[in-house]
Protein backbone atom coordinates (compact mmCIF):
# COMPACT_ATOMS: atom_id res chain seq x y z
CA UNK A 1 0.00 0.00 0.00
CA UNK A 2 1.85 3.11 -1.17
CA UNK A 3 1.66 5.88 1.38
CA UNK A 4 -0.65 8.76 0.47
CA UNK A 5 -3.15 6.83 -1.66
CA UNK A 6 -6.83 6.33 -0.89
CA UNK A 7 -7.92 2.75 -0.34
CA UNK A 8 -11.51 1.58 -0.73
CA UNK A 9 -12.58 -1.36 1.40
CA UNK A 10 -16.05 -2.84 1.04
CA UNK A 11 -18.12 -3.79 4.07
CA UNK A 12 -21.16 -4.86 2.06
CA UNK A 13 -22.00 -7.95 4.09
CA UNK A 14 -21.70 -8.05 7.84
CA UNK A 15 -20.66 -11.72 7.94
CA UNK A 16 -17.61 -11.09 5.70
CA UNK A 17 -14.32 -9.52 6.64
CA UNK A 18 -13.74 -6.16 4.87
CA UNK A 19 -11.90 -6.54 1.57
CA UNK A 20 -9.81 -4.10 -0.42
CA UNK A 21 -11.45 -3.37 -3.80
CA UNK A 22 -9.58 -0.26 -5.00
CA UNK A 23 -6.33 1.63 -4.54
CA UNK A 24 -7.01 5.11 -5.90
CA UNK A 25 -8.45 4.45 -9.39
CA UNK A 26 -7.15 0.90 -9.67
CA UNK A 27 -9.47 -2.02 -8.90
CA UNK A 28 -8.36 -4.77 -6.54
CA UNK A 29 -9.92 -8.20 -6.56
CA UNK A 30 -11.34 -8.73 -3.08
CA UNK A 31 -8.10 -8.60 -1.07
CA UNK A 32 -8.89 -9.47 2.53
CA UNK A 33 -7.83 -6.67 4.87
CA UNK A 34 -5.99 -9.13 7.07
CA UNK A 35 -3.73 -10.00 4.11
CA UNK A 36 -2.51 -6.44 3.67
CA UNK A 37 0.45 -7.26 5.92
CA UNK A 38 2.08 -8.96 2.93
CA UNK A 39 2.50 -5.64 1.14
CA UNK A 40 2.50 -3.03 3.92
CA UNK A 41 3.74 -4.86 6.99
CA UNK A 42 1.85 -6.13 10.04
CA UNK A 43 1.78 -2.81 11.93
CA UNK A 44 0.18 -0.76 9.13
CA UNK A 45 -2.18 -3.59 8.23
CA UNK A 46 -3.48 -3.60 11.80
CA UNK A 47 -3.98 0.19 11.63
CA UNK A 48 -6.09 -0.18 8.49
CA UNK A 49 -8.19 -3.06 9.84
CA UNK A 50 -8.84 -1.31 13.16
CA UNK A 51 -9.77 1.97 11.44
CA UNK A 52 -12.20 0.20 9.08
CA UNK A 53 -13.90 -1.62 11.93
CA UNK A 54 -14.30 1.54 14.03
CA UNK A 55 -15.62 3.54 11.09
CA UNK A 56 -18.04 0.82 9.96
CA UNK A 57 -19.36 0.30 13.48
CA UNK A 58 -19.82 3.98 14.31
CA UNK A 59 -20.77 5.32 10.90
CA UNK A 60 -18.61 8.39 11.46
CA UNK A 61 -15.22 9.54 10.09
CA UNK A 62 -12.30 8.31 12.16
CA UNK A 63 -8.84 9.78 12.70
CA UNK A 64 -6.04 8.03 14.54
CA UNK A 65 -2.44 9.13 15.03
CA UNK A 66 0.09 6.38 15.61
CA UNK A 67 3.66 7.56 15.98
CA UNK A 68 4.48 9.82 13.05
CA UNK A 69 1.60 8.54 10.89
CA UNK A 70 -2.09 9.41 10.71
CA UNK A 71 -4.87 7.08 9.56
CA UNK A 72 -8.07 8.63 8.21
CA UNK A 73 -11.25 6.63 7.64
CA UNK A 74 -14.35 7.91 5.80
CA UNK A 75 -17.59 5.89 5.73
CA UNK A 76 -19.74 5.27 2.63
CA UNK A 77 -23.28 5.08 3.95
CA UNK A 78 -26.24 3.26 2.44
CA UNK A 79 -29.91 4.23 2.35
CA UNK A 80 -30.64 2.19 5.48
CA UNK A 81 -28.10 3.97 7.68
CA UNK A 82 -25.42 1.29 7.51
CA UNK A 83 -21.89 1.52 6.12
CA UNK A 84 -21.19 -0.28 2.84
CA UNK A 85 -17.59 0.82 2.47
CA UNK A 86 -14.75 2.70 4.13
CA UNK A 87 -12.14 4.87 2.47
CA UNK A 88 -8.72 4.81 4.15
CA UNK A 89 -5.80 7.22 3.86
CA UNK A 90 -2.55 6.67 5.70
CA UNK A 91 0.46 8.95 5.63
CA UNK A 92 2.84 11.16 7.61
CA UNK A 93 1.15 13.43 10.12
CA UNK A 94 2.40 16.57 8.38
CA UNK A 95 1.64 15.39 4.80
CA UNK A 96 -1.18 17.05 2.80
CA UNK A 97 -4.20 14.78 2.37
CA UNK A 98 -5.40 14.34 -1.18
CA UNK A 99 -9.15 14.69 -1.89
CA UNK A 100 -10.84 11.36 -1.21
CA UNK A 101 -12.45 9.29 -3.92
CA UNK A 102 -16.09 9.81 -4.93
CA UNK A 103 -18.02 6.75 -3.79
CA UNK A 104 -21.68 6.07 -3.00
CA UNK A 105 -23.81 3.02 -2.16
CA UNK A 106 -27.05 1.33 -3.20
CA UNK A 107 -29.12 -1.74 -2.37
CA UNK A 108 -31.54 -3.80 -4.44
CA UNK A 109 -34.39 -5.56 -2.63
CA UNK A 110 -35.41 -8.85 -4.26
CA UNK A 111 -38.78 -8.84 -2.46
CA UNK A 112 -39.95 -5.45 -3.78
CA UNK A 113 -37.69 -5.40 -6.88
CA UNK A 114 -36.78 -1.82 -5.97
CA UNK A 115 -33.40 -0.13 -5.53
CA UNK A 116 -32.56 2.07 -2.55
CA UNK A 117 -29.99 4.78 -3.27
CA UNK A 118 -27.63 5.93 -0.54
CA UNK A 119 -26.66 9.55 0.22
CA UNK A 120 -25.05 11.29 -2.74
CA UNK A 121 -25.47 8.41 -5.19
CA UNK A 122 -27.83 10.11 -7.63
CA UNK A 123 -25.76 13.30 -7.65
CA UNK A 124 -22.62 11.25 -8.32
CA UNK A 125 -23.89 8.73 -10.85
CA UNK A 126 -26.59 10.72 -12.66
CA UNK A 127 -25.33 14.30 -12.11
CA UNK A 128 -28.82 14.85 -10.70
CA UNK A 129 -30.02 18.14 -9.22
CA UNK A 130 -30.93 17.88 -5.54
CA UNK A 131 -34.63 18.55 -6.11
CA UNK A 132 -34.80 15.54 -8.48
CA UNK A 133 -33.10 13.09 -6.11
CA UNK A 134 -35.09 10.07 -4.89
CA UNK A 135 -34.10 7.25 -2.58
CA UNK A 136 -36.27 4.49 -4.06
CA UNK A 137 -36.04 3.65 -7.77
CA UNK A 138 -37.18 0.90 -10.13
CA UNK A 139 -34.55 -1.18 -11.99
CA UNK A 140 -35.13 0.64 -15.33
CA UNK A 141 -34.35 3.95 -13.60
CA UNK A 142 -30.77 2.75 -13.14
CA UNK A 143 -30.07 0.12 -15.79
CA UNK A 144 -31.70 2.27 -18.44
CA UNK A 145 -28.85 4.74 -17.88
CA UNK A 146 -26.11 2.19 -18.51
CA UNK A 147 -24.47 2.78 -21.86
CA UNK A 148 -21.90 0.05 -21.20
CA UNK A 149 -22.30 -2.94 -18.89
CA UNK A 150 -20.19 -5.74 -20.31
CA UNK A 151 -20.65 -7.97 -17.27
CA UNK A 152 -24.44 -7.88 -17.12
CA UNK A 153 -24.91 -11.63 -17.64
CA UNK A 154 -22.63 -12.53 -14.72
CA UNK A 155 -24.05 -9.76 -12.54
CA UNK A 156 -27.67 -10.80 -13.08
CA UNK A 157 -26.77 -14.44 -12.49
CA UNK A 158 -25.38 -13.44 -9.08
CA UNK A 159 -28.32 -11.15 -8.31
CA UNK A 160 -30.87 -13.81 -9.23
CA UNK A 161 -29.25 -16.66 -7.35
CA UNK A 162 -28.36 -14.64 -4.23
CA UNK A 163 -26.12 -17.48 -3.11
CA UNK A 164 -24.09 -17.08 0.11
CA UNK A 165 -20.77 -15.47 -0.80
CA UNK A 166 -22.02 -14.35 -4.23
CA UNK A 167 -20.22 -11.24 -5.49
CA UNK A 168 -19.40 -9.35 -8.69
CA UNK A 169 -17.39 -6.31 -9.62
CA UNK A 170 -16.58 -4.57 -12.89
CA UNK A 171 -16.77 -1.31 -14.81
CA UNK A 172 -19.94 0.38 -16.06
CA UNK A 173 -20.55 3.60 -17.98
CA UNK A 174 -23.54 5.68 -16.85
CA UNK A 175 -25.42 8.43 -18.70
CA UNK A 176 -26.17 11.46 -16.52
CA UNK A 177 -29.01 13.95 -16.62
CA UNK A 178 -26.53 16.37 -18.22
CA UNK A 179 -25.95 13.90 -21.10
CA UNK A 180 -22.42 13.26 -19.83
CA UNK A 181 -21.15 9.68 -19.59
CA UNK A 182 -19.18 8.67 -16.50
CA UNK A 183 -17.26 5.51 -15.69
CA UNK A 184 -17.63 3.65 -12.40
CA UNK A 185 -16.25 0.62 -10.67
CA UNK A 186 -19.33 -1.26 -9.46
CA UNK A 187 -18.75 -3.59 -6.51
CA UNK A 188 -21.61 -5.87 -5.43
CA UNK A 189 -22.33 -8.62 -2.94
CA UNK A 190 -25.31 -10.93 -2.50
CA UNK A 191 -26.97 -10.81 0.91
CA UNK A 192 -29.20 -13.90 0.90
CA UNK A 193 -30.29 -13.49 4.51
CA UNK A 194 -31.97 -10.19 3.53
CA UNK A 195 -32.80 -11.16 -0.09
CA UNK A 196 -30.79 -8.16 -1.15
CA UNK A 197 -27.84 -7.07 -3.31
CA UNK A 198 -25.65 -4.37 -1.76
CA UNK A 199 -23.24 -2.31 -3.82
CA UNK A 200 -20.72 0.51 -4.13
CA UNK A 201 -20.30 2.88 -7.08
CA UNK A 202 -16.76 4.28 -7.28
CA UNK A 203 -16.11 7.04 -9.82
CA UNK A 204 -13.00 6.32 -11.91
CA UNK A 205 -12.80 9.16 -14.44
CA UNK A 206 -9.06 8.47 -14.87
CA UNK A 207 -9.95 5.25 -16.71
CA UNK A 208 -12.77 6.67 -18.80
CA UNK A 209 -11.01 7.71 -22.01
CA UNK A 210 -13.45 5.64 -24.06
CA UNK A 211 -16.50 6.33 -21.88
CA UNK A 212 -19.57 6.88 -23.98
CA UNK A 213 -18.72 4.24 -26.58
CA UNK A 214 -22.00 2.32 -26.77
CA UNK A 215 -22.01 -1.18 -28.22
CA UNK A 216 -23.52 -1.02 -31.73
CA UNK A 217 -26.04 -3.80 -31.03
CA UNK A 218 -27.30 -2.01 -27.91
CA UNK A 219 -27.56 1.32 -29.74
CA UNK A 220 -29.44 -0.33 -32.62
CA UNK A 221 -31.86 -2.10 -30.25
CA UNK A 222 -32.70 1.15 -28.49
CA UNK A 223 -33.07 3.11 -31.72
CA UNK A 224 -35.40 0.56 -33.31
CA UNK A 225 -37.39 0.07 -30.09
CA UNK A 226 -38.02 3.78 -29.67
CA UNK A 227 -39.60 3.90 -33.14
CA UNK A 228 -41.73 0.77 -32.75
CA UNK A 229 -44.73 2.40 -31.07
CA UNK A 230 -44.85 -0.20 -28.28
CA UNK A 231 -43.00 -0.63 -25.01
CA UNK A 232 -39.91 -2.82 -25.36
CA UNK A 233 -38.53 -4.06 -22.05
CA UNK A 234 -35.37 -6.08 -21.56
CA UNK A 235 -36.45 -8.83 -19.19
CA UNK A 236 -34.47 -11.25 -17.05
CA UNK A 237 -35.79 -14.70 -17.94
CA UNK A 238 -34.84 -16.22 -14.60
CA UNK A 239 -37.06 -13.84 -12.63
CA UNK A 240 -39.40 -11.98 -14.97
CA UNK A 241 -37.91 -8.62 -13.92
CA UNK A 242 -37.86 -5.87 -16.55
CA UNK A 243 -34.62 -4.03 -15.79
CA UNK A 244 -34.47 -1.68 -18.77
CA UNK A 245 -36.90 -0.17 -21.26
CA UNK A 246 -35.24 0.00 -24.67
CA UNK A 247 -38.45 1.73 -25.81
CA UNK A 248 -40.78 3.37 -23.28
CA UNK A 249 -44.34 2.00 -23.11
CA UNK A 250 -46.97 4.26 -24.72
CA UNK A 251 -49.99 5.60 -22.77
CA UNK A 252 -51.75 4.37 -20.74
CA UNK A 253 -48.72 2.24 -19.81
CA UNK A 254 -46.20 5.09 -19.81
CA UNK A 255 -45.89 5.08 -16.01
CA UNK A 256 -44.31 1.62 -16.32
CA UNK A 257 -41.09 3.35 -17.40
CA UNK A 258 -40.67 4.89 -13.92
CA UNK A 259 -42.95 2.85 -11.66
CA UNK A 260 -43.18 -0.85 -10.89
CA UNK A 261 -46.84 -1.77 -11.28
CA UNK A 262 -48.69 -4.57 -9.57
CA UNK A 263 -49.14 -7.48 -11.96
CA UNK A 264 -52.08 -9.80 -11.32
CA UNK A 265 -50.66 -12.79 -9.44
CA UNK A 266 -52.07 -15.34 -11.87
CA UNK A 267 -50.82 -13.40 -14.88
CA UNK A 268 -47.38 -12.99 -13.33
CA UNK A 269 -47.20 -16.76 -12.81
CA UNK A 270 -47.98 -17.20 -16.52
CA UNK A 271 -45.27 -14.66 -17.40
CA UNK A 272 -42.71 -16.47 -15.23
CA UNK A 273 -43.63 -19.78 -16.87
CA UNK A 274 -43.26 -18.21 -20.33
CA UNK A 275 -39.84 -16.82 -19.35
CA UNK A 276 -38.72 -20.26 -18.15
CA UNK A 277 -39.94 -21.86 -21.37
CA UNK A 278 -38.22 -19.19 -23.46
CA UNK A 279 -34.95 -19.85 -21.66
CA UNK A 280 -35.22 -23.57 -22.44
CA UNK A 281 -36.56 -23.23 -25.98
CA UNK A 282 -35.51 -19.94 -27.62
CA UNK A 283 -36.55 -18.89 -31.06
CA UNK A 284 -40.33 -18.70 -30.84
CA UNK A 285 -42.37 -15.70 -29.70
CA UNK A 286 -44.96 -16.12 -26.97
CA UNK A 287 -48.15 -14.01 -26.78
CA UNK A 288 -49.51 -13.13 -23.35
CA UNK A 289 -52.21 -11.06 -21.72
CA UNK A 290 -51.36 -9.32 -18.45
CA UNK A 291 -53.37 -7.20 -16.06
CA UNK A 292 -51.36 -4.43 -14.41
CA UNK A 293 -52.24 -1.68 -11.99
CA UNK A 294 -50.28 1.43 -11.08
CA UNK A 295 -50.53 3.10 -7.67
CA UNK A 296 -54.13 4.18 -6.91
CA UNK A 297 -55.15 3.29 -10.45
CA UNK A 298 -57.46 0.82 -12.16
CA UNK A 299 -56.47 -2.47 -13.70
CA UNK A 300 -55.22 -2.17 -17.29
CA UNK A 301 -55.33 -5.10 -19.69
CA UNK A 302 -52.03 -5.45 -21.54
CA UNK A 303 -51.14 -7.47 -24.61
CA UNK A 304 -47.54 -8.68 -24.61
CA UNK A 305 -45.11 -10.65 -26.73
CA UNK A 306 -42.01 -12.36 -25.33
CA UNK A 307 -38.95 -13.28 -27.38
CA UNK A 308 -35.43 -14.26 -26.38
CA UNK A 309 -32.36 -12.18 -27.18
CA UNK A 310 -30.22 -14.27 -29.57
CA UNK A 311 -30.02 -17.48 -27.51
CA UNK A 312 -31.27 -18.81 -24.21
CA UNK A 313 -27.69 -18.76 -22.96
CA UNK A 314 -27.86 -14.99 -22.52
CA UNK A 315 -30.68 -15.33 -20.00
CA UNK A 316 -32.40 -12.21 -21.35
CA UNK A 317 -35.47 -11.55 -23.45
CA UNK A 318 -37.55 -8.75 -24.91
CA UNK A 319 -41.09 -8.16 -23.66
CA UNK A 320 -43.11 -6.00 -26.05
CA UNK A 321 -46.16 -4.46 -24.34
CA UNK A 322 -49.13 -2.35 -25.46
CA UNK A 323 -52.62 -1.76 -24.12
CA UNK A 324 -55.13 -4.41 -25.14
CA UNK A 325 -56.97 -3.48 -28.32
CA UNK A 326 -54.23 -1.17 -29.59
CA UNK A 327 -52.18 -2.08 -32.64
CA UNK A 328 -49.15 -3.87 -31.28
CA UNK A 329 -47.43 -4.56 -34.55
CA UNK A 330 -43.98 -3.00 -34.67
CA UNK A 331 -40.49 -3.45 -36.01
CA UNK A 332 -38.87 -5.14 -33.00
Coordinates of C-alpha atoms in Angstrom, one line a residue:
X1 CA 0.0 0.0 0.0
X2 CA 1.8 3.1 -1.2
X3 CA 1.7 5.9 1.4
X4 CA -0.6 8.8 0.5
X5 CA -3.2 6.8 -1.7
X6 CA -6.8 6.3 -0.9
X7 CA -7.9 2.7 -0.3
X8 CA -11.5 1.6 -0.7
X9 CA -12.6 -1.4 1.4
X10 CA -16.1 -2.8 1.0
X11 CA -18.1 -3.8 4.1
X12 CA -21.2 -4.9 2.1
X13 CA -22.0 -8.0 4.1
X14 CA -21.7 -8.1 7.8
X15 CA -20.7 -11.7 7.9
X16 CA -17.6 -11.1 5.7
X17 CA -14.3 -9.5 6.6
X18 CA -13.7 -6.2 4.9
X19 CA -11.9 -6.5 1.6
X20 CA -9.8 -4.1 -0.4
X21 CA -11.4 -3.4 -3.8
X22 CA -9.6 -0.3 -5.0
X23 CA -6.3 1.6 -4.5
X24 CA -7.0 5.1 -5.9
X25 CA -8.5 4.5 -9.4
X26 CA -7.2 0.9 -9.7
X27 CA -9.5 -2.0 -8.9
X28 CA -8.4 -4.8 -6.5
X29 CA -9.9 -8.2 -6.6
X30 CA -11.3 -8.7 -3.1
X31 CA -8.1 -8.6 -1.1
X32 CA -8.9 -9.5 2.5
X33 CA -7.8 -6.7 4.9
X34 CA -6.0 -9.1 7.1
X35 CA -3.7 -10.0 4.1
X36 CA -2.5 -6.4 3.7
X37 CA 0.4 -7.3 5.9
X38 CA 2.1 -9.0 2.9
X39 CA 2.5 -5.6 1.1
X40 CA 2.5 -3.0 3.9
X41 CA 3.7 -4.9 7.0
X42 CA 1.9 -6.1 10.0
X43 CA 1.8 -2.8 11.9
X44 CA 0.2 -0.8 9.1
X45 CA -2.2 -3.6 8.2
X46 CA -3.5 -3.6 11.8
X47 CA -4.0 0.2 11.6
X48 CA -6.1 -0.2 8.5
X49 CA -8.2 -3.1 9.8
X50 CA -8.8 -1.3 13.2
X51 CA -9.8 2.0 11.4
X52 CA -12.2 0.2 9.1
X53 CA -13.9 -1.6 11.9
X54 CA -14.3 1.5 14.0
X55 CA -15.6 3.5 11.1
X56 CA -18.0 0.8 10.0
X57 CA -19.4 0.3 13.5
X58 CA -19.8 4.0 14.3
X59 CA -20.8 5.3 10.9
X60 CA -18.6 8.4 11.5
X61 CA -15.2 9.5 10.1
X62 CA -12.3 8.3 12.2
X63 CA -8.8 9.8 12.7
X64 CA -6.0 8.0 14.5
X65 CA -2.4 9.1 15.0
X66 CA 0.1 6.4 15.6
X67 CA 3.7 7.6 16.0
X68 CA 4.5 9.8 13.0
X69 CA 1.6 8.5 10.9
X70 CA -2.1 9.4 10.7
X71 CA -4.9 7.1 9.6
X72 CA -8.1 8.6 8.2
X73 CA -11.3 6.6 7.6
X74 CA -14.4 7.9 5.8
X75 CA -17.6 5.9 5.7
X76 CA -19.7 5.3 2.6
X77 CA -23.3 5.1 4.0
X78 CA -26.2 3.3 2.4
X79 CA -29.9 4.2 2.4
X80 CA -30.6 2.2 5.5
X81 CA -28.1 4.0 7.7
X82 CA -25.4 1.3 7.5
X83 CA -21.9 1.5 6.1
X84 CA -21.2 -0.3 2.8
X85 CA -17.6 0.8 2.5
X86 CA -14.8 2.7 4.1
X87 CA -12.1 4.9 2.5
X88 CA -8.7 4.8 4.1
X89 CA -5.8 7.2 3.9
X90 CA -2.5 6.7 5.7
X91 CA 0.5 9.0 5.6
X92 CA 2.8 11.2 7.6
X93 CA 1.1 13.4 10.1
X94 CA 2.4 16.6 8.4
X95 CA 1.6 15.4 4.8
X96 CA -1.2 17.0 2.8
X97 CA -4.2 14.8 2.4
X98 CA -5.4 14.3 -1.2
X99 CA -9.2 14.7 -1.9
X100 CA -10.8 11.4 -1.2
X101 CA -12.5 9.3 -3.9
X102 CA -16.1 9.8 -4.9
X103 CA -18.0 6.7 -3.8
X104 CA -21.7 6.1 -3.0
X105 CA -23.8 3.0 -2.2
X106 CA -27.1 1.3 -3.2
X107 CA -29.1 -1.7 -2.4
X108 CA -31.5 -3.8 -4.4
X109 CA -34.4 -5.6 -2.6
X110 CA -35.4 -8.9 -4.3
X111 CA -38.8 -8.8 -2.5
X112 CA -39.9 -5.5 -3.8
X113 CA -37.7 -5.4 -6.9
X114 CA -36.8 -1.8 -6.0
X115 CA -33.4 -0.1 -5.5
X116 CA -32.6 2.1 -2.5
X117 CA -30.0 4.8 -3.3
X118 CA -27.6 5.9 -0.5
X119 CA -26.7 9.6 0.2
X120 CA -25.0 11.3 -2.7
X121 CA -25.5 8.4 -5.2
X122 CA -27.8 10.1 -7.6
X123 CA -25.8 13.3 -7.7
X124 CA -22.6 11.3 -8.3
X125 CA -23.9 8.7 -10.9
X126 CA -26.6 10.7 -12.7
X127 CA -25.3 14.3 -12.1
X128 CA -28.8 14.9 -10.7
X129 CA -30.0 18.1 -9.2
X130 CA -30.9 17.9 -5.5
X131 CA -34.6 18.6 -6.1
X132 CA -34.8 15.5 -8.5
X133 CA -33.1 13.1 -6.1
X134 CA -35.1 10.1 -4.9
X135 CA -34.1 7.3 -2.6
X136 CA -36.3 4.5 -4.1
X137 CA -36.0 3.6 -7.8
X138 CA -37.2 0.9 -10.1
X139 CA -34.6 -1.2 -12.0
X140 CA -35.1 0.6 -15.3
X141 CA -34.3 4.0 -13.6
X142 CA -30.8 2.7 -13.1
X143 CA -30.1 0.1 -15.8
X144 CA -31.7 2.3 -18.4
X145 CA -28.8 4.7 -17.9
X146 CA -26.1 2.2 -18.5
X147 CA -24.5 2.8 -21.9
X148 CA -21.9 0.1 -21.2
X149 CA -22.3 -2.9 -18.9
X150 CA -20.2 -5.7 -20.3
X151 CA -20.7 -8.0 -17.3
X152 CA -24.4 -7.9 -17.1
X153 CA -24.9 -11.6 -17.6
X154 CA -22.6 -12.5 -14.7
X155 CA -24.0 -9.8 -12.5
X156 CA -27.7 -10.8 -13.1
X157 CA -26.8 -14.4 -12.5
X158 CA -25.4 -13.4 -9.1
X159 CA -28.3 -11.1 -8.3
X160 CA -30.9 -13.8 -9.2
X161 CA -29.3 -16.7 -7.4
X162 CA -28.4 -14.6 -4.2
X163 CA -26.1 -17.5 -3.1
X164 CA -24.1 -17.1 0.1
X165 CA -20.8 -15.5 -0.8
X166 CA -22.0 -14.3 -4.2
X167 CA -20.2 -11.2 -5.5
X168 CA -19.4 -9.3 -8.7
X169 CA -17.4 -6.3 -9.6
X170 CA -16.6 -4.6 -12.9
X171 CA -16.8 -1.3 -14.8
X172 CA -19.9 0.4 -16.1
X173 CA -20.6 3.6 -18.0
X174 CA -23.5 5.7 -16.9
X175 CA -25.4 8.4 -18.7
X176 CA -26.2 11.5 -16.5
X177 CA -29.0 14.0 -16.6
X178 CA -26.5 16.4 -18.2
X179 CA -25.9 13.9 -21.1
X180 CA -22.4 13.3 -19.8
X181 CA -21.1 9.7 -19.6
X182 CA -19.2 8.7 -16.5
X183 CA -17.3 5.5 -15.7
X184 CA -17.6 3.7 -12.4
X185 CA -16.2 0.6 -10.7
X186 CA -19.3 -1.3 -9.5
X187 CA -18.7 -3.6 -6.5
X188 CA -21.6 -5.9 -5.4
X189 CA -22.3 -8.6 -2.9
X190 CA -25.3 -10.9 -2.5
X191 CA -27.0 -10.8 0.9
X192 CA -29.2 -13.9 0.9
X193 CA -30.3 -13.5 4.5
X194 CA -32.0 -10.2 3.5
X195 CA -32.8 -11.2 -0.1
X196 CA -30.8 -8.2 -1.2
X197 CA -27.8 -7.1 -3.3
X198 CA -25.6 -4.4 -1.8
X199 CA -23.2 -2.3 -3.8
X200 CA -20.7 0.5 -4.1
X201 CA -20.3 2.9 -7.1
X202 CA -16.8 4.3 -7.3
X203 CA -16.1 7.0 -9.8
X204 CA -13.0 6.3 -11.9
X205 CA -12.8 9.2 -14.4
X206 CA -9.1 8.5 -14.9
X207 CA -10.0 5.2 -16.7
X208 CA -12.8 6.7 -18.8
X209 CA -11.0 7.7 -22.0
X210 CA -13.5 5.6 -24.1
X211 CA -16.5 6.3 -21.9
X212 CA -19.6 6.9 -24.0
X213 CA -18.7 4.2 -26.6
X214 CA -22.0 2.3 -26.8
X215 CA -22.0 -1.2 -28.2
X216 CA -23.5 -1.0 -31.7
X217 CA -26.0 -3.8 -31.0
X218 CA -27.3 -2.0 -27.9
X219 CA -27.6 1.3 -29.7
X220 CA -29.4 -0.3 -32.6
X221 CA -31.9 -2.1 -30.3
X222 CA -32.7 1.2 -28.5
X223 CA -33.1 3.1 -31.7
X224 CA -35.4 0.6 -33.3
X225 CA -37.4 0.1 -30.1
X226 CA -38.0 3.8 -29.7
X227 CA -39.6 3.9 -33.1
X228 CA -41.7 0.8 -32.8
X229 CA -44.7 2.4 -31.1
X230 CA -44.9 -0.2 -28.3
X231 CA -43.0 -0.6 -25.0
X232 CA -39.9 -2.8 -25.4
X233 CA -38.5 -4.1 -22.1
X234 CA -35.4 -6.1 -21.6
X235 CA -36.5 -8.8 -19.2
X236 CA -34.5 -11.3 -17.1
X237 CA -35.8 -14.7 -17.9
X238 CA -34.8 -16.2 -14.6
X239 CA -37.1 -13.8 -12.6
X240 CA -39.4 -12.0 -15.0
X241 CA -37.9 -8.6 -13.9
X242 CA -37.9 -5.9 -16.6
X243 CA -34.6 -4.0 -15.8
X244 CA -34.5 -1.7 -18.8
X245 CA -36.9 -0.2 -21.3
X246 CA -35.2 0.0 -24.7
X247 CA -38.4 1.7 -25.8
X248 CA -40.8 3.4 -23.3
X249 CA -44.3 2.0 -23.1
X250 CA -47.0 4.3 -24.7
X251 CA -50.0 5.6 -22.8
X252 CA -51.8 4.4 -20.7
X253 CA -48.7 2.2 -19.8
X254 CA -46.2 5.1 -19.8
X255 CA -45.9 5.1 -16.0
X256 CA -44.3 1.6 -16.3
X257 CA -41.1 3.4 -17.4
X258 CA -40.7 4.9 -13.9
X259 CA -43.0 2.8 -11.7
X260 CA -43.2 -0.8 -10.9
X261 CA -46.8 -1.8 -11.3
X262 CA -48.7 -4.6 -9.6
X263 CA -49.1 -7.5 -12.0
X264 CA -52.1 -9.8 -11.3
X265 CA -50.7 -12.8 -9.4
X266 CA -52.1 -15.3 -11.9
X267 CA -50.8 -13.4 -14.9
X268 CA -47.4 -13.0 -13.3
X269 CA -47.2 -16.8 -12.8
X270 CA -48.0 -17.2 -16.5
X271 CA -45.3 -14.7 -17.4
X272 CA -42.7 -16.5 -15.2
X273 CA -43.6 -19.8 -16.9
X274 CA -43.3 -18.2 -20.3
X275 CA -39.8 -16.8 -19.3
X276 CA -38.7 -20.3 -18.2
X277 CA -39.9 -21.9 -21.4
X278 CA -38.2 -19.2 -23.5
X279 CA -34.9 -19.9 -21.7
X280 CA -35.2 -23.6 -22.4
X281 CA -36.6 -23.2 -26.0
X282 CA -35.5 -19.9 -27.6
X283 CA -36.6 -18.9 -31.1
X284 CA -40.3 -18.7 -30.8
X285 CA -42.4 -15.7 -29.7
X286 CA -45.0 -16.1 -27.0
X287 CA -48.1 -14.0 -26.8
X288 CA -49.5 -13.1 -23.3
X289 CA -52.2 -11.1 -21.7
X290 CA -51.4 -9.3 -18.5
X291 CA -53.4 -7.2 -16.1
X292 CA -51.4 -4.4 -14.4
X293 CA -52.2 -1.7 -12.0
X294 CA -50.3 1.4 -11.1
X295 CA -50.5 3.1 -7.7
X296 CA -54.1 4.2 -6.9
X297 CA -55.2 3.3 -10.4
X298 CA -57.5 0.8 -12.2
X299 CA -56.5 -2.5 -13.7
X300 CA -55.2 -2.2 -17.3
X301 CA -55.3 -5.1 -19.7
X302 CA -52.0 -5.5 -21.5
X303 CA -51.1 -7.5 -24.6
X304 CA -47.5 -8.7 -24.6
X305 CA -45.1 -10.7 -26.7
X306 CA -42.0 -12.4 -25.3
X307 CA -38.9 -13.3 -27.4
X308 CA -35.4 -14.3 -26.4
X309 CA -32.4 -12.2 -27.2
X310 CA -30.2 -14.3 -29.6
X311 CA -30.0 -17.5 -27.5
X312 CA -31.3 -18.8 -24.2
X313 CA -27.7 -18.8 -23.0
X314 CA -27.9 -15.0 -22.5
X315 CA -30.7 -15.3 -20.0
X316 CA -32.4 -12.2 -21.4
X317 CA -35.5 -11.6 -23.5
X318 CA -37.5 -8.7 -24.9
X319 CA -41.1 -8.2 -23.7
X320 CA -43.1 -6.0 -26.0
X321 CA -46.2 -4.5 -24.3
X322 CA -49.1 -2.4 -25.5
X323 CA -52.6 -1.8 -24.1
X324 CA -55.1 -4.4 -25.1
X325 CA -57.0 -3.5 -28.3
X326 CA -54.2 -1.2 -29.6
X327 CA -52.2 -2.1 -32.6
X328 CA -49.1 -3.9 -31.3
X329 CA -47.4 -4.6 -34.6
X330 CA -44.0 -3.0 -34.7
X331 CA -40.5 -3.5 -36.0
X332 CA -38.9 -5.1 -33.0

